[in-house]
Amino acid sequence: MANSDNNRRKFMVTTLQSVGLTTIGGLLWSGYCDEAKSSPLVLRPPGALPEEQFLDTCIKCGLCSEACANRESNKNRDGTQREGTLKMAKGGDHKLIGTPYFIPTEVPCYMCDDIPCVPVCPSEALDMKSLLNKKGELEINKAHMGLAVVHKESCVSFWGLQCDACYRACPLLDEAITLDYQKNERTGKHAFLLPVVHSDVCTGCGLCEKACITEKPAIFVLPREHSMGRDGDHYVKGWDKKDQQRAGDRKLDEIETHDKRSEKSPTDYLNKEIEY
Amino acid sequence: MKNLKYLLLRRATQIGLMFLYFSANAYGWHILEGTFGSSKLFGLIPLADPYTALQALSAGFLLGGDVIAGALIITIFYMVVGGRAFCSWVCPINMVTDLANWLRRKLKLDKEEVNYRFLKRRTRYWIMVLGLIVSAITGIAAFEALSPITIMQRGIIFGFGAGISVVISIFLFDLFGVKNGWCGHICPLGAAYSLIGQKSIIRVKHNHEACTNCMDCKVVCPENQVLHMINKESISVTDGECTNCGRCIDVCNDDALSFSIRDLNKKS
């Protein structure tokens, strides 16, 4: 009797210990995976699904990167061989290991017409459908790998110097980046040529970032979820008939906004300081 | 002079396959492209690792047709023909752990396998299941996020970076830590292939009549629990954990071991 009690006890203890160890392992492993996938500022190949989805869909095979590396067009102007755009994240790159990405200042995306990197994707992490135009052909201009952002304080055009390097480098010349002409009041006789990026056109290829003349580029590509705001559905462009439809048939006096502040009377909050 | 036939054949296969993968990136060859996660043979036939595909599935994502088809092709191949041959004939980590094992024998570091309390040979199956659970929790293929196998393979194809440290760790772990530690106790991919290849037809066969009980085979075998029939019965090695590496056949001086086709009529 005592012996079987002992056996049972031993069995229970071993089971508990195994469960405990498995839990520790599982927690550590989950922790690692969760940290590993949180590398926000990474640019993915054309057609990539939104980052969160991309990370669970990408099977890390490297076929996109191989297709990118082996282009006859991967040549510099002087005829020397150029590296492919896409890299595979390795240990120490601080990106989820084995996923493809690119760094515009090293090799930007040259936006090949036939987009070799996308159709080879076996897991559809690079979504070909998102790059098809109305005729059902691949169209690289539909890619949204990121969005270029201008830091106007370090951009010499905003100083009044005549630089349009990014504007000229852009593959969608005068569409993704346009120049805004403004009078230079300081000299009184010159114009500012200010680069303006249009997010509906910009593919995020990074040629502008590569071309930028400043020590650290004043124009740079960020993933879209980090470089764009979101207006939500609250504000409606009343002057835009199509947008106005979103408001529906509601009369103006039916449209009311309620938040914490509206519980108080206007005199209350106008006379007091309000914490926003 | 010992016979090295299968050892050399295996090394040639492993290095050859790695070279083909490498060339797909370096020279644009369309023979074998991609990595184990998903490959293309001759730019046409999809191949994919079944365990990776399972992780992706449990991470909550419906796989593209190519990956499903590829995983099926690989599964069927090892299930019917190869057994756990991936581990010893394809996987590049095998060269690292074999080297550790060889050094271990040369340096006479504990020749016998130590029986650890919580690191048993069946631990890998738990890790395999745990990998699927962690994939489901974190939403990414959990083992792929740190797999030394594909880290080494991508290292060979695209460059190692800091990834080499993982390979070195495995080497040191197998050399100074646990005998056959990685491949025999931990690797969930090997566990998956053990399960897949259980019923495959290519098997090592033991001839009890010829055996002189020298036990060389058991010393060299990385999974020597599968050789329980040595000098006992003339049967095939049917355990799925046998990697079909053929080292036992190489070292046997009595012709008591050979590759054969599993006897399908007899239940063994």
Coordinates of C-alpha atoms in Angstrom, one line a residue:
Chain A
M1 CA 0.0 0.0 0.0
A2 CA 2.7 2.4 1.0
N3 CA 4.6 1.5 -2.1
S4 CA 1.7 2.3 -4.5
D5 CA 1.2 5.6 -2.6
N6 CA 4.8 6.4 -3.2
N7 CA 4.5 5.5 -6.9
R8 CA 1.5 7.7 -7.3
R9 CA 3.3 10.5 -5.5
K10 CA 6.3 10.1 -7.8
F11 CA 4.0 10.1 -10.8
M12 CA 2.2 13.2 -9.7
V13 CA 5.4 15.1 -9.0
T14 CA 7.0 14.2 -12.3
T15 CA 3.8 15.2 -14.1
L16 CA 3.7 18.5 -12.3
Q17 CA 7.4 19.1 -13.0
S18 CA 7.0 18.4 -16.6
V19 CA 4.0 20.6 -16.9
G20 CA 5.9 23.4 -15.1
L21 CA 8.9 23.1 -17.3
T22 CA 6.8 23.0 -20.4
T23 CA 5.0 26.2 -19.2
I24 CA 8.3 27.9 -18.6
G25 CA 9.5 26.9 -22.1
G26 CA 6.3 28.0 -23.7
L27 CA 6.3 31.4 -21.9
L28 CA 10.0 32.1 -22.8
W29 CA 9.4 30.9 -26.4
S30 CA 6.2 33.0 -26.7
G31 CA 8.1 36.0 -25.2
Y32 CA 10.9 35.6 -27.7
C33 CA 8.5 35.3 -30.7
D34 CA 6.5 38.3 -29.5
E35 CA 9.6 40.5 -29.2
A36 CA 11.0 39.2 -32.4
K37 CA 8.0 40.2 -34.5
S38 CA 7.9 43.7 -33.1
S39 CA 10.3 45.5 -35.5
P40 CA 8.1 48.3 -36.6
L41 CA 10.2 50.3 -39.0
V42 CA 10.9 47.7 -41.7
L43 CA 10.1 48.0 -45.4
R44 CA 8.7 44.9 -47.1
P45 CA 8.6 43.9 -50.8
P46 CA 5.9 45.1 -53.1
G47 CA 2.4 43.7 -52.4
A48 CA 3.3 42.6 -48.9
L49 CA 0.3 42.1 -46.6
P50 CA -0.1 44.4 -43.6
E51 CA 2.9 43.7 -41.3
E52 CA 1.0 41.7 -38.7
Q53 CA -0.5 39.4 -41.4
F54 CA 2.7 39.4 -43.4
L55 CA 4.6 38.0 -40.4
D56 CA 2.4 35.0 -40.0
T57 CA 2.0 34.4 -43.7
C58 CA 5.6 34.7 -44.8
I59 CA 7.2 31.3 -44.9
K60 CA 10.7 32.7 -45.0
C61 CA 11.7 30.8 -48.1
G62 CA 13.7 33.6 -49.7
L63 CA 12.3 33.1 -53.2
C64 CA 11.5 36.8 -53.5
S65 CA 14.9 37.8 -52.5
E66 CA 16.5 35.3 -55.0
A67 CA 14.3 36.6 -57.8
C68 CA 15.3 40.1 -56.9
A69 CA 19.0 39.3 -56.7
N70 CA 19.1 37.7 -60.1
R71 CA 18.0 40.5 -62.5
E72 CA 20.1 41.4 -65.5
S73 CA 19.1 44.9 -64.8
N74 CA 20.9 44.9 -61.4
K75 CA 23.7 47.0 -62.8
N76 CA 25.1 50.4 -61.7
R77 CA 25.5 53.1 -64.3
D78 CA 29.1 52.2 -64.8
G79 CA 28.2 48.7 -65.6
T80 CA 29.3 47.1 -62.4
Q81 CA 27.1 44.5 -60.7
R82 CA 24.7 45.8 -58.2
E83 CA 23.2 43.8 -55.2
G84 CA 19.6 43.0 -55.2
T85 CA 17.2 45.2 -53.3
L86 CA 15.7 42.5 -51.0
K87 CA 17.7 41.1 -48.1
M88 CA 16.7 38.2 -45.8
A89 CA 16.8 39.2 -42.2
K90 CA 19.5 37.3 -40.4
G91 CA 20.6 37.2 -36.7
G92 CA 21.7 40.7 -35.7
D93 CA 19.5 42.6 -38.2
H94 CA 16.8 43.1 -35.5
K95 CA 14.0 42.0 -37.7
L96 CA 12.0 38.8 -37.6
I97 CA 14.6 36.3 -38.8
G98 CA 14.3 35.0 -42.3
T99 CA 11.8 37.7 -43.5
P100 CA 12.6 39.8 -46.6
Y101 CA 13.1 43.6 -46.3
F102 CA 15.0 46.4 -47.9
I103 CA 17.0 49.5 -46.8
P104 CA 16.6 52.3 -49.4
T105 CA 19.9 54.0 -48.6
E106 CA 21.7 50.8 -49.4
V107 CA 19.6 49.5 -52.4
P108 CA 16.2 51.0 -53.0
C109 CA 13.5 49.2 -55.0
Y110 CA 13.9 49.9 -58.7
M111 CA 10.3 49.0 -59.4
C112 CA 10.8 46.4 -62.2
D113 CA 7.9 46.3 -64.6
D114 CA 7.4 42.6 -64.3
I115 CA 7.8 42.6 -60.4
P116 CA 9.8 39.3 -60.3
C117 CA 9.6 39.1 -56.5
V118 CA 5.9 38.8 -56.2
P119 CA 4.6 36.0 -58.4
V120 CA 7.2 33.6 -56.9
C121 CA 5.8 33.9 -53.4
P122 CA 4.4 30.5 -52.5
S123 CA 2.4 31.6 -49.4
E124 CA 0.8 34.8 -50.9
A125 CA 2.4 36.9 -48.2
L126 CA 3.2 39.1 -51.2
D127 CA -0.3 39.5 -52.5
M128 CA -0.3 39.6 -56.3
K129 CA -3.9 40.6 -56.5
S130 CA -3.1 43.9 -54.9
L131 CA -0.8 44.8 -57.8
L132 CA -3.1 43.9 -60.7
N133 CA -4.5 46.8 -62.7
K134 CA -7.9 46.8 -64.4
K135 CA -6.6 44.8 -67.3
G136 CA -5.3 42.1 -65.0
E137 CA -1.7 42.9 -65.6
L138 CA 1.0 43.4 -62.9
E139 CA 1.5 47.1 -62.3
I140 CA 4.3 48.1 -59.9
N141 CA 2.9 51.6 -59.6
K142 CA 0.2 50.1 -57.4
A143 CA 2.7 49.0 -54.8
H144 CA 2.6 50.7 -51.4
M145 CA 5.8 49.5 -49.7
G146 CA 6.0 52.6 -47.6
L147 CA 5.6 56.4 -47.9
A148 CA 8.3 59.0 -48.3
V149 CA 8.3 61.7 -45.6
V150 CA 10.1 65.1 -45.9
H151 CA 11.8 66.6 -42.9
K152 CA 11.7 70.2 -43.9
E153 CA 14.3 71.6 -41.5
S154 CA 17.1 69.4 -43.0
C155 CA 15.9 69.7 -46.5
V156 CA 17.9 72.3 -48.3
S157 CA 15.1 73.2 -50.7
F158 CA 13.3 74.6 -47.7
W159 CA 16.3 76.8 -47.1
G160 CA 15.9 78.3 -50.5
L161 CA 18.7 76.3 -52.2
Q162 CA 17.9 74.8 -55.5
C163 CA 17.8 71.1 -55.1
D164 CA 15.3 68.8 -56.7
A165 CA 17.3 65.5 -56.4
C166 CA 14.4 63.6 -54.9
Y167 CA 11.9 65.0 -57.4
R168 CA 14.1 63.9 -60.3
A169 CA 14.9 60.5 -58.8
C170 CA 11.3 59.6 -58.4
P171 CA 10.2 56.9 -60.9
L172 CA 6.7 58.5 -60.8
L173 CA 8.1 61.9 -61.8
D174 CA 5.8 64.8 -60.9
E175 CA 3.2 62.5 -59.6
A176 CA 4.5 61.0 -56.3
I177 CA 6.6 64.1 -55.6
T178 CA 5.6 67.4 -57.0
L179 CA 7.4 70.7 -56.5
D180 CA 5.6 73.5 -54.8
Y181 CA 6.8 76.9 -56.0
Q182 CA 6.8 79.6 -53.4
K183 CA 8.3 83.0 -53.3
N184 CA 11.5 83.4 -51.3
E185 CA 10.8 86.5 -49.2
R186 CA 14.3 86.6 -47.9
T187 CA 15.9 87.3 -51.2
G188 CA 12.8 88.7 -52.8
K189 CA 13.7 87.4 -56.3
H190 CA 14.1 83.6 -55.9
A191 CA 11.7 80.8 -55.6
F192 CA 11.5 77.9 -53.2
L193 CA 11.1 74.5 -54.9
L194 CA 9.5 72.5 -52.2
P195 CA 9.1 68.8 -52.6
V196 CA 5.6 67.5 -51.6
V197 CA 4.9 63.8 -51.4
H198 CA 1.5 62.5 -52.5
S199 CA 0.6 59.4 -50.5
D200 CA -1.9 58.0 -53.0
V201 CA 0.8 57.8 -55.6
C202 CA 4.1 57.2 -53.7
T203 CA 5.1 53.5 -53.8
G204 CA 7.8 53.8 -51.1
C205 CA 10.5 52.6 -53.4
G206 CA 13.1 54.8 -51.7
L207 CA 14.9 56.1 -54.8
C208 CA 14.3 59.6 -53.4
E209 CA 15.9 58.6 -50.1
K210 CA 18.8 57.2 -51.9
A211 CA 19.2 60.3 -54.0
C212 CA 18.9 62.8 -51.2
I213 CA 22.0 64.9 -50.9
T214 CA 22.0 65.6 -47.1
E215 CA 24.2 63.7 -44.8
K216 CA 21.2 61.8 -43.4
P217 CA 18.4 61.9 -46.0
A218 CA 15.9 64.7 -45.4
I219 CA 13.4 62.6 -47.3
F220 CA 13.0 59.0 -46.2
V221 CA 10.6 56.1 -46.5
L222 CA 8.6 54.8 -43.5
P223 CA 6.2 52.0 -43.5
R224 CA 2.7 53.3 -44.2
E225 CA 1.2 52.5 -40.9
H226 CA 3.9 54.7 -39.3
S227 CA 3.9 57.6 -41.7
M228 CA 0.2 58.1 -42.2
G229 CA -2.6 59.4 -40.0
R230 CA -6.2 58.3 -40.1
D231 CA -9.1 60.7 -40.4
G232 CA -11.7 58.2 -39.2
D233 CA -15.3 58.6 -40.2
H234 CA -16.1 61.6 -38.0
Y235 CA -15.2 64.4 -40.3
V236 CA -17.0 64.8 -43.6
K237 CA -16.0 67.1 -46.5
G238 CA -19.2 69.0 -46.9
W239 CA -18.1 70.5 -50.2
D240 CA -17.5 67.1 -51.7
K241 CA -20.7 65.6 -52.9
K242 CA -19.4 62.0 -52.7
D243 CA -18.0 62.5 -49.3
Q244 CA -21.2 64.2 -48.1
Q245 CA -23.1 61.0 -48.8
R246 CA -21.3 59.5 -45.8
A247 CA -23.3 61.7 -43.6
G248 CA -26.5 60.2 -45.0
D249 CA -29.8 61.9 -44.7
R250 CA -29.1 63.3 -41.3
K251 CA -30.1 66.9 -40.8
L252 CA -27.5 69.2 -39.4
D253 CA -29.2 69.6 -36.1
E254 CA -29.4 65.8 -35.7
I255 CA -25.7 65.5 -35.8
E256 CA -24.3 65.8 -32.4
T257 CA -21.1 64.8 -30.8
H258 CA -21.1 63.5 -27.3
D259 CA -18.0 63.2 -25.3
K260 CA -17.0 63.8 -21.7
R261 CA -17.0 67.5 -22.2
S262 CA -20.5 67.7 -23.5
E263 CA -21.9 66.6 -20.1
K264 CA -21.0 70.0 -18.7
S265 CA -22.6 73.2 -19.8
P266 CA -20.5 75.5 -22.1
T267 CA -20.1 78.1 -19.4
D268 CA -18.6 75.5 -17.1
Y269 CA -15.8 74.6 -19.4
L270 CA -15.3 78.0 -20.8
N271 CA -14.7 79.4 -17.4
K272 CA -12.5 76.7 -16.2
E273 CA -9.3 75.2 -17.5
I274 CA -10.0 72.0 -19.2
E275 CA -7.7 69.0 -19.2
Y276 CA -7.6 67.6 -22.6
Chain B
M1 CA 40.4 1.1 -43.5
K2 CA 36.9 1.7 -42.5
N3 CA 34.1 1.8 -45.0
L4 CA 32.9 5.3 -45.5
K5 CA 30.5 4.7 -48.4
Y6 CA 27.3 6.0 -46.9
L7 CA 29.0 8.8 -45.0
L8 CA 30.6 10.2 -48.2
L9 CA 27.3 9.7 -50.1
R10 CA 25.5 11.7 -47.4
R11 CA 28.0 14.5 -47.3
A12 CA 27.9 14.7 -51.1
T13 CA 24.1 14.9 -51.0
Q14 CA 24.0 17.5 -48.2
I15 CA 26.7 19.7 -49.7
G16 CA 25.3 19.2 -53.2
L17 CA 21.8 20.3 -52.2
M18 CA 23.2 23.3 -50.2
F19 CA 25.2 24.3 -53.3
L20 CA 22.1 24.1 -55.5
Y21 CA 20.2 26.3 -53.0
F22 CA 23.2 28.7 -52.8
S23 CA 23.4 28.9 -56.6
A24 CA 19.8 29.8 -56.9
N25 CA 20.6 33.1 -55.2
A26 CA 24.2 33.6 -56.3
Y27 CA 24.0 32.6 -60.0
G28 CA 20.2 32.5 -60.6
W29 CA 20.1 28.8 -61.3
H30 CA 16.5 27.4 -61.4
I31 CA 17.3 23.9 -60.1
L32 CA 16.5 24.2 -56.4
E33 CA 15.4 27.6 -55.2
G34 CA 14.2 28.9 -51.9
T35 CA 14.8 27.3 -48.5
F36 CA 13.4 24.3 -46.6
G37 CA 10.3 26.4 -45.6
S38 CA 9.3 26.4 -49.3
S39 CA 11.4 25.6 -52.3
K40 CA 11.0 25.2 -56.1
L41 CA 12.5 22.2 -57.9
F42 CA 13.4 23.0 -61.5
G43 CA 11.4 26.2 -61.1
L44 CA 8.3 24.1 -61.3
I45 CA 7.7 21.5 -58.5
P46 CA 6.8 23.1 -55.1
L47 CA 8.4 21.6 -52.0
A48 CA 7.7 22.7 -48.5
D49 CA 8.6 21.6 -45.0
P50 CA 5.5 19.9 -43.4
Y51 CA 6.3 21.1 -39.9
T52 CA 6.8 24.7 -41.0
A53 CA 3.5 24.5 -42.9
L54 CA 1.8 23.2 -39.8
Q55 CA 3.2 26.1 -37.7
A56 CA 1.9 28.6 -40.3
L57 CA -1.5 26.9 -40.2
S58 CA -1.7 27.1 -36.4
A59 CA -0.5 30.7 -36.5
G60 CA -3.9 31.2 -38.0
F61 CA -3.3 31.6 -41.7
L62 CA -4.6 29.8 -44.7
L63 CA -1.7 28.7 -46.7
G64 CA -1.2 29.3 -50.4
G65 CA -1.7 26.4 -52.7
D66 CA 2.0 26.1 -53.5
V67 CA 2.9 25.5 -49.8
I68 CA 0.2 22.9 -49.3
A69 CA 1.2 21.0 -52.4
G70 CA 4.8 21.3 -51.5
A71 CA 4.3 20.0 -48.0
L72 CA 2.2 17.1 -49.3
I73 CA 4.9 16.1 -51.8
I74 CA 7.6 16.2 -49.1
T75 CA 5.4 14.3 -46.6
I76 CA 4.5 11.6 -49.1
F77 CA 8.1 11.2 -50.2
Y78 CA 9.4 10.7 -46.6
M79 CA 6.4 8.7 -45.6
V80 CA 6.7 6.2 -48.4
V81 CA 10.3 6.2 -49.3
G82 CA 12.8 8.0 -47.2
G83 CA 11.8 7.7 -43.6
R84 CA 13.6 10.2 -41.4
A85 CA 16.3 10.6 -44.1
F86 CA 15.9 14.4 -44.2
C87 CA 17.8 14.6 -40.9
S88 CA 20.9 12.8 -42.1
W89 CA 20.9 13.3 -45.9
V90 CA 19.6 16.9 -46.3
C91 CA 19.7 18.9 -43.1
P92 CA 22.9 21.0 -42.8
I93 CA 22.9 21.0 -39.0
N94 CA 23.5 17.3 -39.3
M95 CA 27.1 18.1 -40.4
V96 CA 27.6 20.2 -37.3
T97 CA 26.2 17.7 -34.8
D98 CA 28.0 14.8 -36.5
L99 CA 31.2 16.7 -36.1
A100 CA 30.5 17.3 -32.5
N101 CA 29.7 13.7 -32.1
W102 CA 32.9 12.6 -33.8
L103 CA 35.0 14.9 -31.6
R104 CA 33.2 13.6 -28.6
R105 CA 34.3 10.1 -29.5
K106 CA 37.8 11.1 -30.2
L107 CA 38.1 13.1 -27.0
K108 CA 36.5 10.3 -25.1
L109 CA 33.9 12.7 -23.5
D110 CA 31.3 10.5 -21.8
K111 CA 30.8 7.8 -24.4
E112 CA 27.7 6.5 -22.8
E113 CA 24.5 8.6 -23.1
V114 CA 23.6 10.2 -19.8
N115 CA 20.0 9.7 -18.8
Y116 CA 18.8 13.2 -18.0
R117 CA 15.7 13.6 -16.0
F118 CA 13.9 16.2 -18.2
L119 CA 15.8 15.9 -21.4
K120 CA 14.8 12.6 -22.8
R121 CA 14.6 11.5 -26.4
R122 CA 10.8 12.0 -26.3
T123 CA 11.3 15.7 -25.2
R124 CA 11.4 16.6 -28.9
Y125 CA 7.8 15.5 -29.4
W126 CA 6.7 17.8 -26.6
I127 CA 8.7 20.6 -28.1
M128 CA 7.1 19.9 -31.5
V129 CA 3.6 20.2 -29.9
L130 CA 4.6 23.2 -27.9
G131 CA 5.9 24.9 -31.1
L132 CA 2.4 24.6 -32.6
I133 CA 0.8 26.0 -29.5
V134 CA 3.3 28.9 -29.3
S135 CA 2.6 29.6 -33.0
A136 CA -1.1 29.8 -32.3
I137 CA -0.5 32.2 -29.3
T138 CA 2.0 34.5 -31.0
G139 CA 0.7 34.4 -34.5
I140 CA 4.0 33.6 -36.1
A141 CA 5.6 30.3 -37.0
A142 CA 7.3 29.8 -33.6
F143 CA 10.1 27.3 -34.4
E144 CA 10.9 29.1 -37.7
A145 CA 11.6 32.3 -35.7
L146 CA 14.6 30.6 -34.2
S147 CA 15.2 27.4 -36.1
P148 CA 19.0 26.8 -36.4
I149 CA 18.3 24.6 -39.4
T150 CA 16.9 27.4 -41.6
I151 CA 19.2 29.9 -40.0
M152 CA 22.2 27.8 -41.2
Q153 CA 20.6 27.2 -44.6
R154 CA 19.9 30.9 -45.1
G155 CA 23.3 31.6 -43.8
I156 CA 24.8 29.5 -46.5
I157 CA 22.6 31.1 -49.2
F158 CA 22.4 34.8 -48.1
G159 CA 25.2 35.1 -45.5
F160 CA 25.2 34.3 -41.8
G161 CA 25.5 37.5 -39.9
A162 CA 25.1 36.9 -36.2
G163 CA 23.1 33.8 -37.0
I164 CA 26.4 31.8 -36.9
S165 CA 26.2 32.0 -33.1
V166 CA 23.2 29.7 -33.2
V167 CA 25.2 27.1 -35.1
I168 CA 28.1 27.4 -32.8
S169 CA 25.9 27.0 -29.8
I170 CA 24.4 23.8 -31.2
F171 CA 27.9 22.5 -31.8
L172 CA 29.1 23.3 -28.3
F173 CA 25.9 21.9 -26.8
D174 CA 26.3 18.6 -28.6
L175 CA 30.1 18.5 -27.8
F176 CA 30.2 19.4 -24.2
G177 CA 26.6 19.3 -23.2
V178 CA 24.3 16.5 -24.1
K179 CA 25.4 13.7 -26.4
N180 CA 23.2 13.8 -29.5
G181 CA 21.5 16.7 -27.7
W182 CA 20.1 18.7 -30.5
C183 CA 19.1 16.1 -33.1
G184 CA 18.3 13.4 -30.7
H185 CA 16.5 15.2 -27.9
I186 CA 15.3 18.7 -28.9
C187 CA 14.8 19.3 -32.6
P188 CA 11.0 19.3 -33.3
L189 CA 11.6 19.1 -37.0
G190 CA 13.4 15.7 -36.5
A191 CA 10.4 14.7 -34.3
A192 CA 8.0 15.5 -37.1
Y193 CA 10.0 13.6 -39.6
S194 CA 10.2 10.6 -37.2
L195 CA 6.5 10.5 -37.1
I196 CA 6.1 11.0 -40.8
G197 CA 8.7 8.4 -41.8
Q198 CA 7.6 5.6 -39.4
K199 CA 6.2 3.3 -42.1
S200 CA 8.6 4.1 -45.0
I201 CA 10.0 1.3 -47.1
I202 CA 13.7 1.9 -47.1
R203 CA 15.1 0.3 -43.9
V204 CA 18.3 -0.9 -42.3
K205 CA 18.1 -4.7 -42.0
H206 CA 20.0 -6.7 -39.4
N207 CA 21.3 -10.1 -40.0
H208 CA 21.7 -11.8 -36.7
E209 CA 23.6 -14.8 -38.1
A210 CA 26.5 -12.6 -39.3
C211 CA 26.7 -10.4 -36.2
T212 CA 29.7 -10.8 -33.9
N213 CA 28.2 -8.5 -31.3
C214 CA 31.1 -6.0 -31.5
M215 CA 28.6 -3.1 -30.9
D216 CA 30.4 -0.7 -33.2
C217 CA 27.1 0.1 -34.7
K218 CA 25.6 1.1 -31.4
V219 CA 28.6 3.4 -30.6
V220 CA 28.3 5.2 -33.9
C221 CA 24.5 5.4 -34.1
P222 CA 23.0 8.8 -33.2
E223 CA 19.7 7.2 -32.2
N224 CA 21.0 3.9 -30.9
Q225 CA 17.8 3.0 -29.1
V226 CA 16.5 2.0 -32.6
L227 CA 19.2 -0.8 -32.8
H228 CA 17.6 -2.9 -30.0
M229 CA 17.7 -6.0 -32.2
I230 CA 21.4 -6.2 -32.6
N231 CA 22.7 -9.7 -32.0
K232 CA 19.2 -10.7 -31.0
E233 CA 16.9 -11.0 -34.0
S234 CA 17.2 -10.7 -37.8
I235 CA 14.7 -8.0 -38.4
S236 CA 14.6 -4.5 -39.9
V237 CA 15.1 -1.3 -38.0
T238 CA 11.5 -0.1 -38.0
D239 CA 11.7 2.7 -35.5
G240 CA 10.8 6.1 -37.0
E241 CA 13.6 7.7 -35.1
C242 CA 16.2 5.9 -37.3
T243 CA 17.6 8.6 -39.7
N244 CA 18.6 6.1 -42.4
C245 CA 22.1 7.6 -42.2
G246 CA 23.8 4.2 -42.8
R247 CA 26.7 4.8 -40.4
C248 CA 25.9 1.4 -38.8
I249 CA 26.3 -0.3 -42.2
D250 CA 29.6 1.5 -42.8
V251 CA 31.1 0.5 -39.5
C252 CA 29.9 -3.1 -39.5
N253 CA 32.8 -5.4 -40.4
D254 CA 30.6 -8.4 -40.5
D255 CA 28.1 -7.5 -43.2
A256 CA 25.4 -7.9 -40.6
L257 CA 23.6 -4.7 -41.6
S258 CA 22.4 -3.4 -44.9
F259 CA 19.8 -1.2 -46.5
S260 CA 16.8 -3.1 -47.7
I261 CA 13.2 -2.7 -48.6
R262 CA 10.8 -3.2 -45.8
D263 CA 9.0 -6.5 -45.9
L264 CA 5.5 -5.3 -46.5
N265 CA 3.9 -8.7 -45.9
K266 CA 5.3 -9.2 -42.5
K267 CA 4.3 -7.0 -39.6
S268 CA 7.5 -6.1 -37.9

